[in-house]
PDB file of C-alpha atoms in Angstrom:
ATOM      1  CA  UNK A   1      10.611  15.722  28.724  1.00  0.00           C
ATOM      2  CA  UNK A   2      12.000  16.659  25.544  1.00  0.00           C
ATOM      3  CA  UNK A   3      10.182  15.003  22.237  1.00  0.00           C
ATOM      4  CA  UNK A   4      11.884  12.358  20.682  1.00  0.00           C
ATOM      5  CA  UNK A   5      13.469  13.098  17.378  1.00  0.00           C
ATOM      6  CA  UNK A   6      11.601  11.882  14.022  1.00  0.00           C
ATOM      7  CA  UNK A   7      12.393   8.439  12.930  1.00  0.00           C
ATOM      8  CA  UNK A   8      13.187   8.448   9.002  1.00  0.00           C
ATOM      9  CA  UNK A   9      11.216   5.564   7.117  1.00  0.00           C
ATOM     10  CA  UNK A  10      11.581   6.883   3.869  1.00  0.00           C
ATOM     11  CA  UNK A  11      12.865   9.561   1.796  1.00  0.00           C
ATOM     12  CA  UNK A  12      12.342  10.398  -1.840  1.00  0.00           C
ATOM     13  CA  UNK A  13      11.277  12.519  -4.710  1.00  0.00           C
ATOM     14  CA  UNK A  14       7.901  12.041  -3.382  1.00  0.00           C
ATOM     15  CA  UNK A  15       8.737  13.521  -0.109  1.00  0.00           C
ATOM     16  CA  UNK A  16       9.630  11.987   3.705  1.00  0.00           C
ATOM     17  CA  UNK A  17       7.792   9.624   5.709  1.00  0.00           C
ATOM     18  CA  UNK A  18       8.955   9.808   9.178  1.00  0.00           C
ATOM     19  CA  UNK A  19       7.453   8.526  12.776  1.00  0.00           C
ATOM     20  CA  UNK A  20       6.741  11.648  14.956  1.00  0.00           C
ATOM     21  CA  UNK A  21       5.476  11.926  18.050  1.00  0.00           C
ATOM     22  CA  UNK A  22       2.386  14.094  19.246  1.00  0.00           C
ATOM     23  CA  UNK A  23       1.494  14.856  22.569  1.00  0.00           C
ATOM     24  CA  UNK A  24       3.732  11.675  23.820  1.00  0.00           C
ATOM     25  CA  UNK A  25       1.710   9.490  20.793  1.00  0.00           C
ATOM     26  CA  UNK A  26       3.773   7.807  17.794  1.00  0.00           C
ATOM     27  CA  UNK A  27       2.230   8.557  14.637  1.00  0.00           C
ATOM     28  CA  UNK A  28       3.470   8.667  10.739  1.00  0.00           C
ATOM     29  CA  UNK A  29       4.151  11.745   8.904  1.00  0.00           C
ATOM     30  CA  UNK A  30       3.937  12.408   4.960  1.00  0.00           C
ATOM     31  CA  UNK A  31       5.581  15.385   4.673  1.00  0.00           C
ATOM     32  CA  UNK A  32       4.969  16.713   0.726  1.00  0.00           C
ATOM     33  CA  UNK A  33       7.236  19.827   1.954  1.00  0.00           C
ATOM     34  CA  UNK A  34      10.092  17.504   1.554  1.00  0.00           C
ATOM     35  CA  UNK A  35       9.121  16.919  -1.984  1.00  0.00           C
ATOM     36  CA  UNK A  36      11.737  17.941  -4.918  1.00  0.00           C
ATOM     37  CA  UNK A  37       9.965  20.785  -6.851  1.00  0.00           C
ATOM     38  CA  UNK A  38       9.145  19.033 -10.089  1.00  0.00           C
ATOM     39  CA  UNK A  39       7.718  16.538  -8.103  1.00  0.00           C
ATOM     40  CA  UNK A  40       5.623  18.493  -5.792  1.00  0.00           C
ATOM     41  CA  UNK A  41       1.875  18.088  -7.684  1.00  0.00           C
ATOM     42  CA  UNK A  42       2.643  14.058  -7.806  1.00  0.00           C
ATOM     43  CA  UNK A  43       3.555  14.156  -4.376  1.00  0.00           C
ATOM     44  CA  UNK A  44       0.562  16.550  -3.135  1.00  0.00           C
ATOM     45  CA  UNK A  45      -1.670  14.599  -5.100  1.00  0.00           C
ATOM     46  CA  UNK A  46      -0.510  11.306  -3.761  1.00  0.00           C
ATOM     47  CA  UNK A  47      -1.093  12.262  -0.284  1.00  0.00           C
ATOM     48  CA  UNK A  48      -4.630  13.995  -0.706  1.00  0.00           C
ATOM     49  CA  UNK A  49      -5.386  10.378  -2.336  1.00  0.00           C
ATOM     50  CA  UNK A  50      -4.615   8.602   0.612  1.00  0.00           C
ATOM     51  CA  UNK A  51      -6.625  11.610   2.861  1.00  0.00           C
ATOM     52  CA  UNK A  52      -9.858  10.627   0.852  1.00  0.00           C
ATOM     53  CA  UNK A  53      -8.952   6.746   1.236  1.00  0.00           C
ATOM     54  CA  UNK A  54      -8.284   6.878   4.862  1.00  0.00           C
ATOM     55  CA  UNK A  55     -11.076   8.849   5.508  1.00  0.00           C
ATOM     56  CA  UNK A  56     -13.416   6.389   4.029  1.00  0.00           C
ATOM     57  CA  UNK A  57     -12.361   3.533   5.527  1.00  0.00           C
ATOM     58  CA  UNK A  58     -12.682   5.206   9.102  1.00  0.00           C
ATOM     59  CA  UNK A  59     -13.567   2.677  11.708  1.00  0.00           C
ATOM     60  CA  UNK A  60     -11.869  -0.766  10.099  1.00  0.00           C
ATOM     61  CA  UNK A  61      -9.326  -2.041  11.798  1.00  0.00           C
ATOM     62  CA  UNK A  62      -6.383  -3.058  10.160  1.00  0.00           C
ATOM     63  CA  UNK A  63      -6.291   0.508   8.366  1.00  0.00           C
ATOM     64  CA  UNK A  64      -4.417   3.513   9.642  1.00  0.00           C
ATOM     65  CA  UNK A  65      -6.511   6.757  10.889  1.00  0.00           C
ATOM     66  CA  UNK A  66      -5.808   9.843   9.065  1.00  0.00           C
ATOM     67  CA  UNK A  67      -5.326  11.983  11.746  1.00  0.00           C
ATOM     68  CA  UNK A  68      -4.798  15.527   9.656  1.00  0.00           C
ATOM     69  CA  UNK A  69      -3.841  16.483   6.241  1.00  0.00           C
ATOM     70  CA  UNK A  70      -3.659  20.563   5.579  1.00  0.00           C
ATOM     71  CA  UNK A  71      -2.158  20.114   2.264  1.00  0.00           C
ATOM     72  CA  UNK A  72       1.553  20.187   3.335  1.00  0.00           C
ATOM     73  CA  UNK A  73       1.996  16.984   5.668  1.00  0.00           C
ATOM     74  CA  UNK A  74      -0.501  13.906   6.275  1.00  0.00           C
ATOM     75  CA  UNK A  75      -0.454  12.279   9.727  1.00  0.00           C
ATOM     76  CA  UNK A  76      -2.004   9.221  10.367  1.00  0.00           C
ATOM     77  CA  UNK A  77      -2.009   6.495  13.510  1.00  0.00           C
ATOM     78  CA  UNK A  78       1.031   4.241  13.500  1.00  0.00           C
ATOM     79  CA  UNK A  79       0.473   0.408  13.707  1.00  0.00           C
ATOM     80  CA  UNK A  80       2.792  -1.396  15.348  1.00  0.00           C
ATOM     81  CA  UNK A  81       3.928  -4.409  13.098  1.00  0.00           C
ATOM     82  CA  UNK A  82       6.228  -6.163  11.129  1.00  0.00           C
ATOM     83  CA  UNK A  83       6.194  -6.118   7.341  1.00  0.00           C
ATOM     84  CA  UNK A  84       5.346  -8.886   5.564  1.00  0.00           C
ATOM     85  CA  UNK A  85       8.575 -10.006   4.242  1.00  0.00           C
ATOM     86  CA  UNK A  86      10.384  -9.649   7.375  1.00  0.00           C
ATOM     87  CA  UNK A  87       7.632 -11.588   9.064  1.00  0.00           C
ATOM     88  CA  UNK A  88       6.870 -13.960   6.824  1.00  0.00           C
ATOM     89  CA  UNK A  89       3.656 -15.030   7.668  1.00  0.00           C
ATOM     90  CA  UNK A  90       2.530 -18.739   7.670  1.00  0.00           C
ATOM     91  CA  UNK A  91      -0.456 -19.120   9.889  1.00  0.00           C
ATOM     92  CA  UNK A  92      -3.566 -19.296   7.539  1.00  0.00           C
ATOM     93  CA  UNK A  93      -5.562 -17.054   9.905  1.00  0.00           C
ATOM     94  CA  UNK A  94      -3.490 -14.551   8.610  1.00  0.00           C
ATOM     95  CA  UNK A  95      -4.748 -14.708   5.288  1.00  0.00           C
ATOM     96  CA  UNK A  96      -8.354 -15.078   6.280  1.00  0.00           C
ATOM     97  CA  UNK A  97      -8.725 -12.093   7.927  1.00  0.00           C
ATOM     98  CA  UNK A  98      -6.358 -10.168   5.689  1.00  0.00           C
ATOM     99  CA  UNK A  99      -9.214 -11.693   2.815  1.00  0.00           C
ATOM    100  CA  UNK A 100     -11.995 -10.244   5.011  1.00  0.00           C
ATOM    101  CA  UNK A 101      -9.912  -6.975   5.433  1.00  0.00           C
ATOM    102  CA  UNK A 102      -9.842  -6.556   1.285  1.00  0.00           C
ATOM    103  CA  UNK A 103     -14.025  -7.404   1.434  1.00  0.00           C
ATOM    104  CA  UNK A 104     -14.196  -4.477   4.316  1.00  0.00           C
ATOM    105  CA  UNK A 105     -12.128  -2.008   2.105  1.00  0.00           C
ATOM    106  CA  UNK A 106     -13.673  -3.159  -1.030  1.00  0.00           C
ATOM    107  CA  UNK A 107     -17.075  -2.528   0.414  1.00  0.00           C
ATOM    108  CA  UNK A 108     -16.142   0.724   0.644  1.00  0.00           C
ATOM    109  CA  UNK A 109     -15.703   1.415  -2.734  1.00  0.00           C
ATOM    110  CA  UNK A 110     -11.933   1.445  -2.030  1.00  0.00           C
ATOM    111  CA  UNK A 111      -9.071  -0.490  -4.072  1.00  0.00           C
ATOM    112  CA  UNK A 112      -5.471  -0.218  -2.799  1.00  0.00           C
ATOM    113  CA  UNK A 113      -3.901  -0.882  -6.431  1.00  0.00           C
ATOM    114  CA  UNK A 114      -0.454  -1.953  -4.665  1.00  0.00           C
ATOM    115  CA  UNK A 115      -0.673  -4.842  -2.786  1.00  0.00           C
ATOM    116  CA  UNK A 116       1.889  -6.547  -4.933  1.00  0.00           C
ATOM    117  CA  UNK A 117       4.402  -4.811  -2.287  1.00  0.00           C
ATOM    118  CA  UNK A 118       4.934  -6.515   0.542  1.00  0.00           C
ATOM    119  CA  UNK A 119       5.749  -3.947   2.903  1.00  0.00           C
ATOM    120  CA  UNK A 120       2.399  -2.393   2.414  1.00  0.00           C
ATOM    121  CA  UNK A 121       1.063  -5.693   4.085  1.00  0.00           C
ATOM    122  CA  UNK A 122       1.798  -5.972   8.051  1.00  0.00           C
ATOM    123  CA  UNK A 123       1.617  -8.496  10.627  1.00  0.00           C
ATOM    124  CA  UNK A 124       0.295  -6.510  14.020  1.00  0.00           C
ATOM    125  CA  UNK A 125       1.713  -7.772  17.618  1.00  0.00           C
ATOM    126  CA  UNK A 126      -1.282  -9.754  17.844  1.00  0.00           C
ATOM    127  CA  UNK A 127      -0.718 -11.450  14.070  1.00  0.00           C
ATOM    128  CA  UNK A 128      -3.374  -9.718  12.765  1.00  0.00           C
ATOM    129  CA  UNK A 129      -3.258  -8.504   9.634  1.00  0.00           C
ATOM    130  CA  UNK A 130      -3.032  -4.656   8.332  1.00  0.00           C
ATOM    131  CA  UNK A 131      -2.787  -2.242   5.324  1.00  0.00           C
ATOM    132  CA  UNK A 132      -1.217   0.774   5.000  1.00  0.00           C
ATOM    133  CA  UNK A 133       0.413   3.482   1.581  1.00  0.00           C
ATOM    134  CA  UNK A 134      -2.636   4.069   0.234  1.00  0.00           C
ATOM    135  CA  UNK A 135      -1.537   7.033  -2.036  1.00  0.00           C
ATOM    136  CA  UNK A 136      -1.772   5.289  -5.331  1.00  0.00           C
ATOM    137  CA  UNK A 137      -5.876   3.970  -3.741  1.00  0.00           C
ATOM    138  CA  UNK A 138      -8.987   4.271  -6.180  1.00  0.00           C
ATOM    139  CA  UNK A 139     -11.050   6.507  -4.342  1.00  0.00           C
ATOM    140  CA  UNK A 140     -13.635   7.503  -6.796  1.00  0.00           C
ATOM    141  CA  UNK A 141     -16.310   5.607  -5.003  1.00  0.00           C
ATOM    142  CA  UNK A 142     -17.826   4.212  -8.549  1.00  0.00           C
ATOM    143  CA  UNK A 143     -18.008   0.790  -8.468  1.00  0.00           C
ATOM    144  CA  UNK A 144     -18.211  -0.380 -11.884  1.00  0.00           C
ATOM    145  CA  UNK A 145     -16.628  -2.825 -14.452  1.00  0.00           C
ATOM    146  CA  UNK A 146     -13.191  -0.987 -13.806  1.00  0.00           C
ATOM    147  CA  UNK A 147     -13.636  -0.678  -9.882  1.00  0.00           C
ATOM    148  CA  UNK A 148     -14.105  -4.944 -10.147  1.00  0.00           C
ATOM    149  CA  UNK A 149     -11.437  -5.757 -12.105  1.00  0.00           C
ATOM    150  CA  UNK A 150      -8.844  -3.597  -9.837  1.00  0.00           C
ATOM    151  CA  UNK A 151     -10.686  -5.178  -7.013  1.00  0.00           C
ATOM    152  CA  UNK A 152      -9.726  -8.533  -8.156  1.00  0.00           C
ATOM    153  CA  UNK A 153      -6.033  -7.414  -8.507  1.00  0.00           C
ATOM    154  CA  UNK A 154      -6.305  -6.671  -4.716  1.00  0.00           C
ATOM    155  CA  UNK A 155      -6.916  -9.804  -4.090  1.00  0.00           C
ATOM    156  CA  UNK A 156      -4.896 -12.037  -6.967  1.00  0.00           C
ATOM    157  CA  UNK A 157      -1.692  -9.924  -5.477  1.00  0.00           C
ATOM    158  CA  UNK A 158      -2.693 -10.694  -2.058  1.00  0.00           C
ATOM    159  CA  UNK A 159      -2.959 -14.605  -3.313  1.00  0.00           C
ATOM    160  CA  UNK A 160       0.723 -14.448  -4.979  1.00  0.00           C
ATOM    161  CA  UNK A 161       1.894 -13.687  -1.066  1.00  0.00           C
ATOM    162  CA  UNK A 162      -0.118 -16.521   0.403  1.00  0.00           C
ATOM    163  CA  UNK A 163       1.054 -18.670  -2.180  1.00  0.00           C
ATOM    164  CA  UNK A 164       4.437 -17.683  -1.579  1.00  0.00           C
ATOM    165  CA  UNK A 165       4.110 -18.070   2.535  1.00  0.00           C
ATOM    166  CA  UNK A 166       0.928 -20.818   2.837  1.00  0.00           C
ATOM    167  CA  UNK A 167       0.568 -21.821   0.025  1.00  0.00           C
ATOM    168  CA  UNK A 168      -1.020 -25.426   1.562  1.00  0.00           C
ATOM    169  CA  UNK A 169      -3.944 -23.642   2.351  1.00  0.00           C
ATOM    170  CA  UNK A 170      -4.929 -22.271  -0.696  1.00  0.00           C
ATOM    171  CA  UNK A 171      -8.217 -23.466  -1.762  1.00  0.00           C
ATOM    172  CA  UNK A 172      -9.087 -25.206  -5.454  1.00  0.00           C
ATOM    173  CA  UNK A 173     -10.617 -21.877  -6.318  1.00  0.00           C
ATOM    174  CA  UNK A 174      -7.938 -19.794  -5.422  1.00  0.00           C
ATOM    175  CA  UNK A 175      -5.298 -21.889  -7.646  1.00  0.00           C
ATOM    176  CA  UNK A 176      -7.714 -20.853 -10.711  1.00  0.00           C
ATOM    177  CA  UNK A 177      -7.880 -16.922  -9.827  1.00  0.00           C
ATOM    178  CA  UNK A 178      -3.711 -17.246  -9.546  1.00  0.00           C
ATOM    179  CA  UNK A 179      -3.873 -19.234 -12.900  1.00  0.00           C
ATOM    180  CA  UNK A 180      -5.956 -16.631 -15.176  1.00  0.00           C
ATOM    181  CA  UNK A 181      -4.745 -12.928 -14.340  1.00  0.00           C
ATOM    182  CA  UNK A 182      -7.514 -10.609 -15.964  1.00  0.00           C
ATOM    183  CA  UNK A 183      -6.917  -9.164 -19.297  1.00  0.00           C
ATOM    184  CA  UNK A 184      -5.800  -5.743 -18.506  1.00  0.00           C
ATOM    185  CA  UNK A 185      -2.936  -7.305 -15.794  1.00  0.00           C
ATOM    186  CA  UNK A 186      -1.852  -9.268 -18.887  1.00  0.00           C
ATOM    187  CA  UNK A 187      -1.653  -5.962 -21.139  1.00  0.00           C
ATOM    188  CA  UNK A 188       0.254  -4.452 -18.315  1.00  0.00           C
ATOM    189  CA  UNK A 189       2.836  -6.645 -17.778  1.00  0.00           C
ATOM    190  CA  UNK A 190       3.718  -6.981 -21.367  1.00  0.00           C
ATOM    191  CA  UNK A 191       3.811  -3.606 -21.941  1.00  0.00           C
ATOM    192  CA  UNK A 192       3.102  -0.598 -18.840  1.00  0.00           C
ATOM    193  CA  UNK A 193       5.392  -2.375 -16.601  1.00  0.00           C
ATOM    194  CA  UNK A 194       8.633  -2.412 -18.051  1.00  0.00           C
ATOM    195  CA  UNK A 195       7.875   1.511 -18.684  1.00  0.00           C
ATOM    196  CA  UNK A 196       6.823   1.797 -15.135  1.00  0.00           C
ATOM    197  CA  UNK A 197       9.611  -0.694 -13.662  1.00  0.00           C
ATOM    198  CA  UNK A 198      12.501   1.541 -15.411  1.00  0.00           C
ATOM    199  CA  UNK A 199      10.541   4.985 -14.250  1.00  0.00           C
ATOM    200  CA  UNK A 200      10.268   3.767 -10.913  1.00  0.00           C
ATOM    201  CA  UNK A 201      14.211   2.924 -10.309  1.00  0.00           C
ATOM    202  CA  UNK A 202      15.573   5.409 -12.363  1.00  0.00           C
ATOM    203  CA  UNK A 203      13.795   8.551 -11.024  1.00  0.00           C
ATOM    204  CA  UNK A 204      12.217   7.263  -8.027  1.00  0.00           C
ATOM    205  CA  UNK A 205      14.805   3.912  -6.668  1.00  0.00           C
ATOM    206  CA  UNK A 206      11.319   2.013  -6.268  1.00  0.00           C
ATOM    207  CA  UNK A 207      11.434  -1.722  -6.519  1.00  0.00           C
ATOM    208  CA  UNK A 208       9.810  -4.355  -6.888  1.00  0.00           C
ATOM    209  CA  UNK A 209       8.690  -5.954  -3.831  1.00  0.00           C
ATOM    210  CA  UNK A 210      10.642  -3.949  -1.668  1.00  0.00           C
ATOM    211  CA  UNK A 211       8.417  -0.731  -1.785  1.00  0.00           C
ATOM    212  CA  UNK A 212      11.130   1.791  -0.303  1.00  0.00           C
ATOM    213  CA  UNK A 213      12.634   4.690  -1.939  1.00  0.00           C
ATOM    214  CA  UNK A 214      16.190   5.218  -1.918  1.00  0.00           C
ATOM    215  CA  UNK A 215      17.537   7.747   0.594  1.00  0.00           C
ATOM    216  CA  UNK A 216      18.407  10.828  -0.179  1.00  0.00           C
ATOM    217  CA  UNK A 217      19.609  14.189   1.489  1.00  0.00           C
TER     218      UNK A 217
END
């Protein structure tokens, strides 16, 4: 029986992500081939950056496993899920063991840097939670005064969705981490963002929240 044809998730600048099958398995496919040429060394260097992070965090559930990357096209396991703004998750479970998923990565010595999109957060069949797009990751492994404070975006971003889903169950402690962002988050948004915001759309058709790029040809 005949392969079924790839399943287009995304196409952009960056490249295509597509669900492929292999030997009768679904998996996801980065291919950088796909990439437009002046955006082929952002695109190549995005998916080595997720080869590194998946690599690393071999073993955790809740994480796809990078199942090849030869410098053209990255494969990794698909998780079957909904994401989170289609699902909409209100069980506080979820957010427990999606905390305890950010400790496992964060142990590490990984950050994903872009949890404020929701579709990079997914609810699993079994309402687990799980994490995937890691291409924009810190993988560097140091885990100093930089590493914490990007850690602690992780997990103020991942807050903002809880609050926005459960927020009943956020704890005393958790109002005060929503209430002070840390000083470079501040610097960003009133300044980097808008820069990055009208990059993103305008060459890319990223937005906020939604985390797709437009379609193209």
């Amino acid at each position: 029986m005949d392969a079924a044809p790839p399943l287009l998730l995304k196409a952009d600048e960056l490249g295509r992500i597509e669900i492929i099958e292999r030997a009768g398995v679904r998996v996801i496919r980065r291919d950088v081939r796909a990439a437009r040429w002046w955006a082929w060394l952002a695109a190549h260097r995005a998916a080595a950056r997720e080869a590194r992070a998946l690599q690393r965090l071999a073993g955790i559930d809740g994480v796809p496993v990078l199942l090849g990357w030869d410098g053209r096209e990255l494969l990794r396991s698909y998780i079957a899920g909904i994401p989170m703004q289609q699902a909409r998750p209100r069980d506080r479970d979820y957010y427990r063991d999606a905390l305890r998923l950010l400790a496992r990565l964060h142990q590490r010595g990984i950050v994903h840097n872009d949890l404020a999109k929701e579709p990079n957060w997914l609810v699993c069949v079994d309402g687990r939670p799980a994490l995937v797009d890691f291409q924009i990751a810190w993988t560097r492994g140091r885990r100093g005064r930089l590493f914490r404070l990007l850690a602690r975006e992780d997990l103020r971003h991942l807050l903002k969705h809880k609050r926005t889903y459960c927020e009943s169950a956020l704890s005393a402690r958790q109002r005060t981490m929503l209430a002070t962002p840390a000083l470079p988050s501040r610097l960003w948004r009133a300044s980097g963002k808008r820069l990055y915001k009208l990059v993103a759309r305008r060459v890319f058709g990223y937005w906020d929240n939604e985390g797709r790029g437009r379609m193209r040809g």
